[in-house]
Coordinates of C-alpha atoms and ligand atoms in Angstrom, one line a residue:
M20 CA 16.7 -92.2 -39.8
Q21 CA 15.5 -89.7 -37.2
S22 CA 12.0 -88.6 -37.3
T23 CA 11.4 -85.0 -36.7
T24 CA 10.3 -85.8 -32.9
D25 CA 13.8 -87.1 -32.2
I26 CA 15.7 -84.4 -33.2
V27 CA 16.9 -82.5 -30.2
K28 CA 16.8 -78.7 -30.9
P29 CA 19.8 -77.0 -29.6
A30 CA 18.7 -75.1 -26.4
G31 CA 20.5 -71.9 -25.2
F32 CA 23.5 -72.3 -23.0
D33 CA 24.7 -74.3 -20.0
L34 CA 26.9 -72.8 -18.0
I35 CA 28.5 -74.9 -15.3
L36 CA 30.1 -73.2 -12.4
F37 CA 32.8 -75.5 -10.6
G38 CA 33.1 -74.0 -7.3
G39 CA 29.4 -72.8 -7.5
T40 CA 29.2 -72.2 -3.6
G41 CA 32.4 -70.5 -3.2
D42 CA 33.5 -66.9 -2.7
L43 CA 34.1 -66.0 -6.1
A44 CA 30.7 -67.5 -7.3
W45 CA 28.4 -65.8 -4.8
R46 CA 30.2 -62.5 -4.4
K47 CA 31.0 -62.0 -8.2
L48 CA 29.6 -64.4 -10.9
M49 CA 26.1 -64.8 -9.6
P50 CA 25.7 -61.1 -9.0
A51 CA 27.2 -60.4 -12.4
L52 CA 24.8 -63.1 -14.3
F53 CA 21.8 -61.7 -12.3
Q54 CA 23.0 -58.5 -13.8
A55 CA 23.0 -59.5 -17.3
F56 CA 19.9 -61.1 -16.8
R57 CA 18.4 -58.0 -15.3
H58 CA 19.8 -56.0 -18.4
G59 CA 18.1 -58.7 -20.7
S60 CA 21.4 -59.4 -22.2
L61 CA 21.5 -63.0 -20.9
P62 CA 20.4 -65.2 -24.1
E63 CA 17.3 -66.7 -23.5
G64 CA 16.8 -70.5 -22.3
G65 CA 20.2 -70.8 -20.5
R66 CA 20.9 -73.1 -17.4
I67 CA 23.5 -72.0 -14.7
I68 CA 24.8 -75.2 -12.9
G69 CA 26.4 -74.8 -9.9
V70 CA 28.8 -77.7 -8.7
A71 CA 30.4 -78.3 -5.4
R72 CA 30.5 -81.2 -3.0
D73 CA 27.5 -80.3 -0.7
D74 CA 24.6 -82.4 -1.1
L75 CA 22.1 -79.9 -2.2
S76 CA 18.9 -80.0 -4.3
D77 CA 18.3 -77.3 -7.0
A78 CA 15.7 -75.5 -4.6
Q79 CA 18.4 -75.7 -1.8
Y80 CA 20.8 -73.9 -4.1
R81 CA 18.6 -71.5 -5.1
S82 CA 17.8 -70.6 -1.4
L83 CA 21.6 -70.6 -0.7
I84 CA 22.4 -68.1 -3.5
A85 CA 19.4 -66.2 -2.6
S86 CA 20.7 -66.0 1.1
R87 CA 23.9 -64.8 0.0
F88 CA 22.5 -61.9 -2.4
R89 CA 21.4 -60.4 0.7
D90 CA 25.1 -59.8 1.5
V91 CA 26.2 -58.4 -1.8
E92 CA 26.4 -54.6 -1.7
G93 CA 25.0 -51.9 -4.0
P94 CA 22.3 -51.7 -6.4
K95 CA 22.4 -55.4 -7.5
Q96 CA 19.9 -56.1 -4.8
P97 CA 16.9 -57.8 -6.6
S98 CA 13.2 -57.9 -5.4
A99 CA 12.0 -61.3 -4.5
A100 CA 10.0 -61.6 -7.7
E101 CA 13.0 -60.6 -9.8
F102 CA 15.2 -63.0 -7.9
D103 CA 12.6 -65.7 -8.5
R104 CA 12.8 -65.1 -12.3
F105 CA 16.5 -65.4 -12.3
A106 CA 16.4 -68.3 -9.8
A107 CA 14.4 -70.6 -12.3
L108 CA 17.6 -70.8 -14.1
L109 CA 19.7 -72.1 -11.4
H110 CA 20.5 -76.0 -10.9
Y111 CA 23.1 -77.9 -8.9
V112 CA 25.0 -80.9 -9.4
R113 CA 26.8 -82.7 -6.5
M114 CA 30.5 -83.6 -7.5
D115 CA 33.7 -84.3 -6.0
L116 CA 36.0 -83.0 -8.9
S117 CA 38.7 -85.5 -7.8
K118 CA 36.5 -88.4 -8.5
A119 CA 36.3 -89.4 -12.1
E120 CA 32.9 -91.2 -11.6
D121 CA 31.2 -87.7 -10.4
Y122 CA 31.7 -86.7 -14.0
Q123 CA 29.0 -88.8 -15.2
R124 CA 26.4 -87.0 -13.1
L125 CA 27.5 -83.8 -14.9
A126 CA 27.3 -85.9 -18.1
A127 CA 23.7 -86.9 -17.4
T128 CA 22.4 -83.3 -16.6
L129 CA 24.0 -82.0 -19.7
A130 CA 22.5 -85.0 -21.8
E131 CA 18.8 -83.9 -20.7
R132 CA 19.1 -81.2 -23.5
Q133 CA 21.5 -80.4 -26.3
A134 CA 22.9 -76.9 -25.3
A135 CA 24.0 -74.7 -28.3
T136 CA 27.1 -73.7 -26.2
V137 CA 28.3 -75.3 -22.9
V138 CA 30.4 -73.2 -20.5
M139 CA 32.7 -74.7 -18.1
Y140 CA 33.7 -72.2 -15.8
V141 CA 36.5 -73.4 -13.3
A142 CA 36.1 -71.4 -10.3
T143 CA 37.7 -73.9 -7.9
A144 CA 41.2 -74.2 -6.2
P145 CA 43.9 -73.9 -8.8
G146 CA 45.4 -77.3 -7.9
L147 CA 42.0 -79.0 -9.4
F148 CA 42.4 -77.2 -12.9
T149 CA 44.2 -79.9 -14.7
T150 CA 42.2 -82.7 -13.1
V151 CA 39.1 -80.9 -14.1
V152 CA 39.9 -80.6 -17.6
E153 CA 41.3 -84.3 -17.9
Q154 CA 38.3 -85.6 -16.3
L155 CA 36.1 -83.4 -18.7
A156 CA 38.0 -85.3 -21.6
A157 CA 37.5 -88.6 -20.5
A158 CA 33.6 -88.1 -19.6
G159 CA 33.6 -86.8 -23.3
L160 CA 32.5 -83.3 -22.4
N161 CA 35.1 -81.5 -24.3
T162 CA 33.0 -81.2 -27.1
P163 CA 33.5 -78.5 -30.1
H164 CA 30.7 -76.2 -28.8
T165 CA 32.3 -76.4 -25.1
R166 CA 34.3 -73.6 -23.8
V167 CA 36.3 -73.4 -20.6
V168 CA 37.0 -70.7 -18.4
L169 CA 39.9 -70.7 -16.2
E170 CA 40.3 -68.2 -13.2
K171 CA 43.6 -67.0 -11.9
P172 CA 46.0 -67.9 -10.6
L173 CA 47.0 -70.1 -13.5
G174 CA 50.1 -71.8 -11.8
H175 CA 52.4 -70.2 -9.3
D176 CA 55.6 -69.8 -11.7
L177 CA 56.3 -70.5 -15.2
E178 CA 57.0 -73.9 -14.9
S179 CA 53.5 -74.7 -13.2
N180 CA 51.8 -72.1 -15.8
R181 CA 53.2 -74.2 -18.6
A182 CA 51.8 -77.5 -17.1
I183 CA 48.4 -76.2 -16.8
N184 CA 48.5 -74.6 -20.2
E185 CA 50.0 -77.8 -21.9
S186 CA 47.2 -80.1 -20.2
V187 CA 44.5 -77.9 -21.2
A188 CA 45.8 -77.8 -24.8
R189 CA 45.6 -81.6 -24.8
V190 CA 41.9 -81.3 -24.3
F191 CA 40.6 -78.0 -25.9
G192 CA 41.8 -76.1 -28.6
E193 CA 43.0 -72.5 -27.8
R194 CA 39.7 -70.9 -29.0
Q195 CA 37.8 -72.9 -26.4
V196 CA 40.0 -71.3 -23.8
F197 CA 39.1 -68.1 -21.9
R198 CA 41.6 -67.0 -19.3
I199 CA 40.0 -64.5 -17.0
D200 CA 41.8 -61.4 -16.1
H201 CA 38.7 -59.1 -14.8
Y202 CA 40.8 -56.0 -15.3
L203 CA 40.4 -56.3 -19.0
G204 CA 36.6 -56.3 -18.5
K205 CA 36.6 -53.3 -16.4
P206 CA 34.7 -50.3 -18.4
S207 CA 37.8 -48.0 -17.8
V208 CA 40.0 -50.5 -19.6
Q209 CA 37.6 -50.8 -22.2
N210 CA 37.6 -46.9 -22.4
L211 CA 41.5 -47.0 -22.5
F212 CA 41.5 -48.8 -25.6
A213 CA 38.8 -46.5 -27.2
L214 CA 40.9 -43.4 -26.1
R215 CA 43.9 -45.0 -27.7
F216 CA 42.5 -46.6 -31.1
G217 CA 39.1 -44.7 -31.3
N218 CA 40.6 -41.4 -31.0
A219 CA 43.3 -39.9 -33.1
L220 CA 44.2 -37.0 -30.6
F221 CA 46.8 -38.7 -28.3
E222 CA 48.5 -40.9 -30.6
P223 CA 51.0 -38.5 -32.0
L224 CA 51.8 -37.8 -28.2
W225 CA 52.0 -41.5 -27.2
R226 CA 55.7 -42.0 -27.2
R227 CA 59.1 -41.3 -25.8
E228 CA 59.7 -37.8 -27.2
T229 CA 56.3 -36.4 -25.2
I230 CA 56.0 -38.7 -22.5
A231 CA 58.3 -38.4 -19.3
N232 CA 57.1 -41.7 -17.3
I233 CA 54.1 -43.8 -16.8
Q234 CA 52.7 -45.1 -13.3
I235 CA 50.6 -48.0 -12.8
T236 CA 49.1 -48.0 -9.2
I237 CA 46.5 -50.7 -8.0
A238 CA 46.4 -50.0 -4.2
E239 CA 43.9 -51.5 -1.5
D240 CA 43.4 -50.2 1.7
L241 CA 42.2 -53.5 3.1
G242 CA 44.5 -56.1 4.6
V243 CA 44.3 -59.6 3.8
E244 CA 41.0 -60.1 5.6
K245 CA 39.8 -63.8 6.1
R246 CA 42.4 -65.1 3.4
G247 CA 45.5 -64.8 5.0
N248 CA 46.3 -68.6 4.5
F249 CA 45.5 -68.1 0.8
Y250 CA 47.0 -65.1 0.4
D251 CA 50.2 -66.2 2.1
S252 CA 51.0 -68.6 -0.7
T253 CA 50.6 -66.2 -3.3
G254 CA 51.8 -62.6 -2.4
A255 CA 51.3 -59.5 -4.3
L256 CA 53.5 -60.0 -7.3
R257 CA 51.7 -63.4 -8.2
D258 CA 48.4 -62.0 -7.2
M259 CA 48.4 -58.6 -9.0
V260 CA 51.6 -57.8 -10.9
Q261 CA 52.0 -61.0 -13.0
N262 CA 48.3 -60.6 -14.4
H263 CA 46.4 -57.2 -13.8
A264 CA 49.2 -54.9 -13.8
L265 CA 51.1 -56.5 -16.4
Q266 CA 47.8 -56.3 -18.7
L267 CA 47.3 -52.9 -17.7
L268 CA 50.8 -52.3 -19.1
C269 CA 50.1 -53.9 -22.5
A270 CA 46.9 -51.5 -22.7
I271 CA 48.9 -48.6 -22.2
A272 CA 51.4 -49.5 -24.4
M273 CA 50.7 -51.7 -27.0
E274 CA 50.8 -50.7 -30.7
P275 CA 47.4 -50.2 -32.6
P276 CA 46.4 -53.5 -33.5
I277 CA 45.3 -54.1 -37.3
N278 CA 41.8 -54.8 -36.3
A279 CA 39.6 -55.5 -33.1
H280 CA 39.9 -59.1 -33.6
A281 CA 41.1 -61.2 -30.4
D282 CA 44.1 -62.3 -32.1
A283 CA 45.3 -59.0 -33.4
I284 CA 45.0 -57.4 -30.0
R285 CA 46.8 -60.5 -28.3
D286 CA 49.6 -60.3 -31.0
E287 CA 50.2 -56.8 -30.0
K288 CA 50.1 -57.3 -26.1
L289 CA 52.6 -60.3 -26.5
K290 CA 55.1 -57.9 -28.3
V291 CA 54.6 -55.4 -25.3
L292 CA 55.6 -58.4 -23.0
R293 CA 58.5 -59.7 -25.1
S294 CA 59.8 -56.2 -25.2
L295 CA 60.1 -55.7 -21.2
K296 CA 63.6 -55.1 -20.1
A297 CA 65.1 -58.2 -19.0
W298 CA 66.4 -58.2 -15.4
T299 CA 69.8 -58.1 -14.2
P300 CA 71.1 -58.7 -10.5
E301 CA 71.6 -55.0 -10.5
T302 CA 68.0 -54.1 -11.6
L303 CA 66.4 -56.8 -9.3
S304 CA 68.3 -55.1 -6.4
Q305 CA 67.5 -51.4 -7.4
H306 CA 64.2 -51.6 -9.3
V307 CA 62.0 -53.9 -7.4
I308 CA 60.7 -53.0 -4.0
R309 CA 59.2 -55.8 -1.9
G310 CA 57.2 -54.8 1.3
Q311 CA 55.0 -56.2 4.0
Y312 CA 52.6 -54.2 6.3
S313 CA 53.3 -54.0 9.8
A314 CA 50.6 -52.8 12.4
G315 CA 49.4 -49.3 12.0
N316 CA 46.2 -47.0 11.2
S317 CA 43.7 -47.5 8.6
G318 CA 40.6 -45.7 8.2
G319 CA 40.8 -44.3 11.4
K320 CA 41.4 -47.4 13.6
A321 CA 44.4 -49.5 14.6
V322 CA 45.1 -52.6 12.4
P323 CA 47.3 -55.4 13.0
G324 CA 50.2 -56.1 10.8
Y325 CA 50.6 -59.1 8.1
L326 CA 52.2 -61.2 10.5
Q327 CA 49.5 -60.8 13.1
E328 CA 46.7 -61.8 10.4
A329 CA 44.9 -65.0 11.1
G330 CA 46.1 -67.9 8.8
V331 CA 49.6 -66.2 8.2
P332 CA 52.4 -68.4 9.4
A333 CA 55.1 -66.9 11.8
G334 CA 57.8 -65.3 10.1
S335 CA 56.3 -65.2 6.7
S336 CA 58.3 -63.4 4.1
T337 CA 55.4 -63.1 1.5
E338 CA 55.2 -59.8 0.0
T339 CA 52.2 -57.7 0.5
Y340 CA 53.4 -54.9 -1.5
V341 CA 55.6 -54.6 -4.6
A342 CA 56.7 -51.5 -6.6
L343 CA 59.2 -51.8 -9.9
R344 CA 60.5 -50.0 -12.4
T345 CA 61.0 -51.3 -16.0
E346 CA 61.4 -50.1 -19.5
I347 CA 60.0 -51.4 -23.0
E348 CA 62.8 -51.8 -25.5
N349 CA 61.2 -50.8 -28.8
W350 CA 61.2 -47.5 -30.5
R351 CA 58.1 -46.1 -29.2
W352 CA 59.3 -46.5 -25.6
A353 CA 63.0 -46.8 -25.2
G354 CA 64.1 -45.0 -22.2
V355 CA 60.7 -44.3 -20.8
P356 CA 60.5 -45.5 -17.0
F357 CA 57.1 -47.7 -16.8
Y358 CA 56.4 -47.8 -12.8
I359 CA 54.3 -50.5 -11.4
R360 CA 53.1 -50.8 -7.9
T361 CA 50.6 -52.6 -6.1
G362 CA 49.7 -53.4 -2.4
K363 CA 47.4 -54.2 0.6
R364 CA 46.8 -51.9 3.7
L365 CA 47.9 -48.8 1.6
A366 CA 46.7 -45.4 2.3
S367 CA 43.5 -45.3 0.0
R368 CA 41.8 -48.0 -2.2
E369 CA 42.5 -46.7 -5.8
A370 CA 43.7 -47.9 -9.2
H371 CA 44.9 -45.5 -11.8
I372 CA 47.4 -45.1 -14.6
V373 CA 48.9 -41.8 -14.7
V374 CA 50.9 -40.8 -18.1
N375 CA 53.3 -37.8 -17.1
F376 CA 54.2 -35.9 -20.0
R377 CA 57.6 -33.9 -20.4
P378 CA 57.6 -30.3 -19.3
T379 CA 57.7 -27.8 -21.9
P380 CA 61.5 -27.5 -23.4
H381 CA 61.7 -23.8 -22.6
P382 CA 59.5 -22.3 -19.7
I383 CA 58.6 -18.7 -20.1
F384 CA 55.9 -18.6 -17.5
K385 CA 56.1 -19.1 -13.6
A386 CA 55.0 -22.6 -12.8
P387 CA 54.8 -24.8 -9.7
I388 CA 58.3 -26.9 -9.9
G389 CA 58.1 -29.8 -11.9
A390 CA 54.4 -29.2 -13.2
A391 CA 53.6 -30.5 -16.4
N392 CA 50.8 -32.1 -18.3
K393 CA 49.4 -35.6 -17.3
L394 CA 46.7 -37.9 -18.3
V395 CA 45.1 -39.7 -15.6
I396 CA 43.0 -42.8 -16.4
N397 CA 41.0 -43.8 -13.3
L398 CA 40.1 -47.5 -12.8
Q399 CA 38.7 -47.6 -9.3
P400 CA 36.7 -46.6 -7.2
R401 CA 36.0 -43.8 -9.8
D402 CA 36.0 -44.7 -13.5
G403 CA 37.0 -41.7 -15.6
L404 CA 39.8 -39.6 -17.3
E405 CA 41.6 -36.4 -16.1
L406 CA 43.4 -34.2 -18.4
H407 CA 45.9 -31.9 -16.1
L408 CA 46.8 -29.0 -17.7
L409 CA 48.6 -25.6 -16.8
A410 CA 46.2 -22.3 -17.2
E411 CA 46.6 -18.9 -15.9
G412 CA 45.4 -18.4 -12.5
Q413 CA 45.7 -14.7 -12.1
A414 CA 48.2 -12.4 -13.8
Q415 CA 50.7 -11.0 -11.6
R416 CA 52.6 -7.9 -12.2
N417 CA 56.3 -8.8 -11.8
T418 CA 58.3 -5.6 -11.2
G419 CA 61.5 -7.7 -11.2
A420 CA 61.0 -8.9 -14.7
H421 CA 62.3 -6.7 -17.6
L422 CA 62.1 -7.4 -21.4
G423 CA 63.9 -4.8 -23.6
G424 CA 64.3 -2.5 -20.4
S425 CA 60.3 -2.3 -19.3
S426 CA 58.5 -4.3 -17.0
V427 CA 56.3 -7.0 -18.0
A428 CA 53.5 -9.0 -16.5
T429 CA 54.6 -12.4 -16.0
Q430 CA 51.9 -15.0 -16.0
T431 CA 51.8 -17.5 -13.1
L432 CA 50.5 -20.9 -14.2
A433 CA 48.3 -23.3 -11.9
P434 CA 47.4 -26.8 -12.6
V435 CA 43.7 -27.2 -13.5
Q436 CA 42.0 -30.3 -14.9
L437 CA 39.6 -31.4 -17.1
D438 CA 37.6 -34.4 -15.6
L439 CA 35.4 -36.9 -17.3
D440 CA 33.6 -39.1 -14.9
F441 CA 32.2 -42.1 -16.9
D442 CA 30.0 -43.1 -14.2
K443 CA 28.4 -39.8 -14.1
R444 CA 28.4 -39.5 -18.0
F445 CA 26.8 -42.9 -18.8
G446 CA 25.3 -44.0 -15.3
N447 CA 26.8 -46.1 -12.7
E448 CA 24.6 -49.1 -13.9
R449 CA 27.0 -49.8 -16.7
V450 CA 28.0 -53.3 -17.4
G451 CA 30.6 -54.6 -14.8
A452 CA 33.5 -56.5 -15.7
Y453 CA 32.3 -60.0 -14.8
E454 CA 29.2 -59.2 -16.6
R455 CA 30.8 -58.4 -19.7
L456 CA 33.4 -61.1 -19.4
L457 CA 30.6 -63.8 -18.8
L458 CA 28.7 -62.6 -21.8
D459 CA 31.6 -62.3 -24.0
V460 CA 32.2 -66.3 -23.3
I461 CA 28.7 -67.2 -23.8
D462 CA 29.1 -65.3 -27.2
G463 CA 32.5 -66.9 -27.8
R464 CA 34.4 -63.5 -28.0
L465 CA 38.0 -63.9 -27.1
N466 CA 39.2 -60.1 -27.1
L467 CA 39.1 -59.6 -23.3
F468 CA 41.0 -63.0 -22.6
V469 CA 44.5 -64.0 -22.3
R470 CA 46.2 -66.2 -24.7
S471 CA 48.6 -69.0 -23.3
D472 CA 51.8 -67.4 -24.9
E473 CA 50.7 -64.0 -23.4
Q474 CA 50.5 -65.6 -20.1
E475 CA 53.5 -67.6 -20.2
E476 CA 55.4 -64.5 -21.5
A477 CA 54.2 -62.6 -18.3
W478 CA 55.5 -65.3 -16.0
H479 CA 58.6 -65.5 -17.9
W480 CA 59.3 -61.8 -17.1
V481 CA 58.3 -62.3 -13.3
Q482 CA 60.1 -65.4 -12.9
P483 CA 63.5 -63.8 -12.2
I484 CA 62.0 -61.7 -9.4
L485 CA 60.4 -64.8 -8.0
E486 CA 64.0 -66.6 -8.0
N487 CA 65.7 -63.8 -6.5
W488 CA 63.3 -63.7 -3.5
D489 CA 63.5 -67.6 -3.2
A490 CA 67.2 -67.3 -3.1
G491 CA 66.8 -64.7 0.1
F492 CA 67.7 -61.9 -1.6
A493 CA 65.4 -58.6 -0.9
P494 CA 63.4 -59.8 2.3
P495 CA 60.5 -57.8 2.5
R496 CA 60.7 -54.1 3.9
P497 CA 58.0 -53.1 6.5
Y498 CA 55.5 -50.5 5.7
A499 CA 53.0 -49.1 8.5
A500 CA 49.6 -50.0 7.6
G501 CA 47.7 -46.9 6.1
T502 CA 50.8 -45.6 4.5
W503 CA 51.6 -45.7 0.6
G504 CA 54.5 -48.4 1.3
P505 CA 58.0 -48.6 1.9
S506 CA 60.2 -45.2 1.7
A507 CA 62.4 -47.2 -0.6
A508 CA 59.7 -47.0 -3.2
S509 CA 59.9 -43.5 -3.0
A510 CA 63.9 -43.4 -3.1
M511 CA 63.7 -45.6 -6.4
I512 CA 61.2 -43.5 -8.6
A513 CA 63.5 -40.2 -7.0
R514 CA 66.6 -41.5 -8.7
D515 CA 65.2 -41.0 -11.9
G516 CA 64.1 -37.3 -10.9
H517 CA 60.2 -38.2 -10.6
C518 CA 58.0 -39.0 -7.8
W519 CA 54.6 -40.9 -7.3
S520 CA 51.6 -39.4 -8.1
E521 CA 50.5 -38.5 -4.4
E522 CA 53.8 -36.9 -3.7
A523 CA 53.7 -34.6 -6.7
Ligands
NAP789 P1 36.5 -70.8 -2.4 O1 35.8 -69.9 -1.6 O2 37.5 -71.7 -1.4 O3 35.6 -71.8 -3.0 C1 36.1 -72.9 -3.7 C2 34.6 -73.7 -4.3 O4 35.3 -74.9 -4.8 C3 33.6 -74.0 -3.3 O5 32.5 -74.1 -3.9 C4 34.0 -75.5 -3.3 O6 32.9 -76.3 -2.7 C5 34.8 -76.0 -4.6 N1 35.3 -77.3 -4.3 C6 36.5 -77.2 -3.6 N2 37.2 -78.6 -3.8 C7 36.1 -79.2 -4.6 C8 36.0 -80.6 -5.1 N3 37.2 -81.5 -4.8 N4 35.1 -80.8 -5.6 C9 34.1 -80.0 -5.8 N5 34.0 -78.7 -5.7 C10 35.2 -78.2 -5.1 O7 37.3 -70.2 -3.3 P2 37.1 -68.9 -4.2 O8 37.8 -67.6 -3.3 O9 35.5 -68.8 -4.5 O10 38.2 -68.9 -5.6 C11 37.8 -69.9 -6.3 C12 38.9 -69.8 -7.4 O11 38.8 -68.3 -8.1 C13 40.4 -70.0 -7.1 O12 41.1 -70.4 -8.2 C14 40.5 -68.5 -6.6 O13 42.0 -68.3 -6.7 C15 39.9 -67.8 -7.8 N6 39.5 -66.4 -7.5 C16 39.0 -65.8 -6.7 C17 38.6 -64.5 -6.3 C18 37.8 -64.1 -5.2 O14 37.5 -62.9 -5.1 N7 37.4 -65.0 -4.3 C19 39.1 -63.6 -7.4 C20 39.9 -64.0 -8.6 C21 40.2 -65.4 -8.5 P3 33.1 -77.3 -1.6 O15 34.0 -77.1 -0.6 O16 32.0 -77.2 -0.8 O17 33.0 -78.4 -2.1

């Protein structure tokens, strides 16, 4: 029988950061954990254990993270005293993740105490995901209180995604697996859920009878920077559309879930993905525009084209831009075009969803051609909502208009907007995406994470596009850096009688 002194009391959490010296760790994860610590929301008694191959002591790891914090922009800069308090949580274990024996070193560190929750955050090369989960199991580290966080990309096509998910499922239950799509953690996406399911106002309008089209834009003004090598094996479709853009599409198009629990939300998102119109040879050629930036001008300076970027192989056909049109085949959305576009080296850095409502059925006022209501959900760099209405600018006497023989004043309407800036309203020190998601993992909340069937369905839908491209169809169309992408994307939307938001 154990004496009371033998009983190890469960401590807080252990968060193991595989890839603890990598770009994602120091640019996003450590600042997010620090913010959670600063906000007082990180549960007490935690350890954050960085893992990589360098031979570092805890003290050296703390210094490394401290030096990198100085490069992180914005209000996250801590004072020395504040960082020291946070740094006390940081530890380091040297491991080569491909070597089975190194997992014993991690096991020994974890056995120093009994953490109530152990989070294994796999922020390392995707090729190591399967090895890591299998070796965790072999070392007996897949206990019921262990959670595993998987970063994107989870595979590079449907088959490799299934293979990863199957190997993870052999080791962890689905409720232990947290597949990150950090767009779901953005405050603006939380507000989209709040707008749709916490307010009744828009629900009667949220359907085919009133909505003309919906546009999702994730535009970056930067090129591939120093990550040409990584990017070239990925491309815009895998990097942005398969995950972030389709998750946004689900958030905008899903039915109200029966409650706010993870599976209720994920069931509804899955239905949207299953309802996406299947591709045909005709839609693959007409409704998917693939682009690649050439040299141009960005932010007032000349920039090279994609093929001239470091690490990009000569003649690469990797796309840096995708625009596509799809439909959701259900009663709510049948016939409404959904447009998605994303790219690098575009005219501006902005992400938003534009819901374009239909114009009035019978115009009695003068208004700019094509003017109608729209709701803009701004995701970045601003986080907010704009409701565009038509209002009277100045009444003009229109001597040419007659009603019953008498001259009438014809009102000329002009677009105006109600603008809700969430940063101004709630302060820009709000909980960021990675901070929120990390806290959710520690607390075991799965709502904002992607289930395996959802992810597989998203890959299933993009797979015909990948195969079409692999077969040599649709080589990327060039677009000058600093523009809004290939003109074919404007032609595609114009064929429906619509235009992109910046062309309106
Ligand atoms: P990275 O800068 O190349 O860092 C990789 C990390 O993994 C380093 O700490 C590296 O340390 C470690 N590592 C690599 N091989 C290892 C091995 N055999 N054993 C132990 N550690 C090993 O990559 P990253 O940009 O941080 O990306 C990490 C993951 O996050 C990738 O899956 C990426 O796709 C995903 N991701 C990254 C970003 C981003 O903004 N960076 C955004 C979204 C998703 P050593 O080489 O020193 O051992």
